[in-house]
């Protein structure tokens, strides 16, 4: 594919956004956090190297046992570890979510901050989780550079081929995806990545984006 101008890439990105909106009109977060910001903070951390489906299942038990950030902050670490073990890296994740809930309660009185720099002070929170929180909770422009976003943006030629760095992907997409579309675009990409543009065998022949994709077979 010839080198594409930024203006052309922005127009193509807008077309991609519209087609994804048509396919997935409800841009829902795959993590079932019931509208509770603190729950999304916890679930975002547990989702690292784990499927959203498994996180949803595990968190039913976790939130039933510890229904508030105060309860989770005060919980015995061994109990948290036992519940979140199926999510992998359970000792680190358990410590992170316990400490994050403690910080949320002690420093922010239970109200999740709406600032990137402040969110990054929470244990286990990087830019991916912070952007998820800003986009979903506060409806801010936010690119969540998860595995689906990285893989599909690369296949679509929206980011340089082979780029796997989440921060670089985020910073490349921010100028070409309309601010008001960024958070929902990332949610739609997750569903699209599961149903159509899968990691091992993308369904290019039935893909609604194939005419916009330099990787289409």
PDB file of N, CA and C in Angstrom, residues 55 71-72 83 119 126 128 130 148 150 152 177 192 214-215:
ATOM      1  N   UNK A  55     -12.928 -12.573  33.832  1.00  0.00           N
ATOM      2  CA  UNK A  55     -12.983 -11.510  34.845  1.00  0.00           C
ATOM      3  C   UNK A  55     -14.413 -11.298  35.318  1.00  0.00           C
ATOM      4  N   UNK A  71     -14.740  -2.444  51.836  1.00  0.00           N
ATOM      5  CA  UNK A  71     -14.668  -3.863  52.198  1.00  0.00           C
ATOM      6  C   UNK A  71     -13.476  -4.542  51.548  1.00  0.00           C
ATOM      7  N   UNK A  72     -13.226  -4.199  50.293  1.00  0.00           N
ATOM      8  CA  UNK A  72     -12.100  -4.815  49.591  1.00  0.00           C
ATOM      9  C   UNK A  72     -10.776  -4.306  50.147  1.00  0.00           C
ATOM     10  N   UNK A  83      -9.940 -15.858  45.530  1.00  0.00           N
ATOM     11  CA  UNK A  83     -11.032 -15.584  44.588  1.00  0.00           C
ATOM     12  C   UNK A  83     -10.504 -15.230  43.204  1.00  0.00           C
ATOM     13  N   UNK A 119      -4.889   9.030  38.195  1.00  0.00           N
ATOM     14  CA  UNK A 119      -5.226   7.611  38.020  1.00  0.00           C
ATOM     15  C   UNK A 119      -3.971   6.748  37.943  1.00  0.00           C
ATOM     16  N   UNK A 126      -2.050   1.424  34.600  1.00  0.00           N
ATOM     17  CA  UNK A 126      -1.251   2.055  33.554  1.00  0.00           C
ATOM     18  C   UNK A 126      -2.165   2.856  32.654  1.00  0.00           C
ATOM     19  N   UNK A 128      -3.542   2.128  29.840  1.00  0.00           N
ATOM     20  CA  UNK A 128      -4.681   1.399  29.275  1.00  0.00           C
ATOM     21  C   UNK A 128      -5.877   1.450  30.222  1.00  0.00           C
ATOM     22  N   UNK A 130      -6.280   3.486  32.796  1.00  0.00           N
ATOM     23  CA  UNK A 130      -6.660   4.880  33.039  1.00  0.00           C
ATOM     24  C   UNK A 130      -7.543   5.407  31.907  1.00  0.00           C
ATOM     25  N   UNK A 148      -6.751  -6.263  21.258  1.00  0.00           N
ATOM     26  CA  UNK A 148      -7.608  -6.162  20.073  1.00  0.00           C
ATOM     27  C   UNK A 148      -7.308  -4.873  19.308  1.00  0.00           C
ATOM     28  N   UNK A 150      -4.622  -2.996  19.348  1.00  0.00           N
ATOM     29  CA  UNK A 150      -3.275  -3.022  18.761  1.00  0.00           C
ATOM     30  C   UNK A 150      -3.261  -3.881  17.503  1.00  0.00           C
ATOM     31  N   UNK A 152      -5.791  -5.020  15.514  1.00  0.00           N
ATOM     32  CA  UNK A 152      -6.666  -4.613  14.412  1.00  0.00           C
ATOM     33  C   UNK A 152      -6.242  -3.280  13.819  1.00  0.00           C
ATOM     34  N   UNK A 177      -8.669   9.466  15.141  1.00  0.00           N
ATOM     35  CA  UNK A 177     -10.011   9.072  15.557  1.00  0.00           C
ATOM     36  C   UNK A 177     -10.658  10.280  16.241  1.00  0.00           C
ATOM     37  N   UNK A 192     -15.502  -6.599  17.617  1.00  0.00           N
ATOM     38  CA  UNK A 192     -15.110  -6.904  16.242  1.00  0.00           C
ATOM     39  C   UNK A 192     -13.938  -7.898  16.219  1.00  0.00           C
ATOM     40  N   UNK A 214      -5.818  -2.760   4.213  1.00  0.00           N
ATOM     41  CA  UNK A 214      -4.711  -3.210   3.356  1.00  0.00           C
ATOM     42  C   UNK A 214      -4.300  -4.648   3.624  1.00  0.00           C
ATOM     43  N   UNK A 215      -4.761  -5.233   4.725  1.00  0.00           N
ATOM     44  CA  UNK A 215      -4.403  -6.605   5.066  1.00  0.00           C
ATOM     45  C   UNK A 215      -5.433  -7.622   4.622  1.00  0.00           C
TER      46      UNK A 215
END
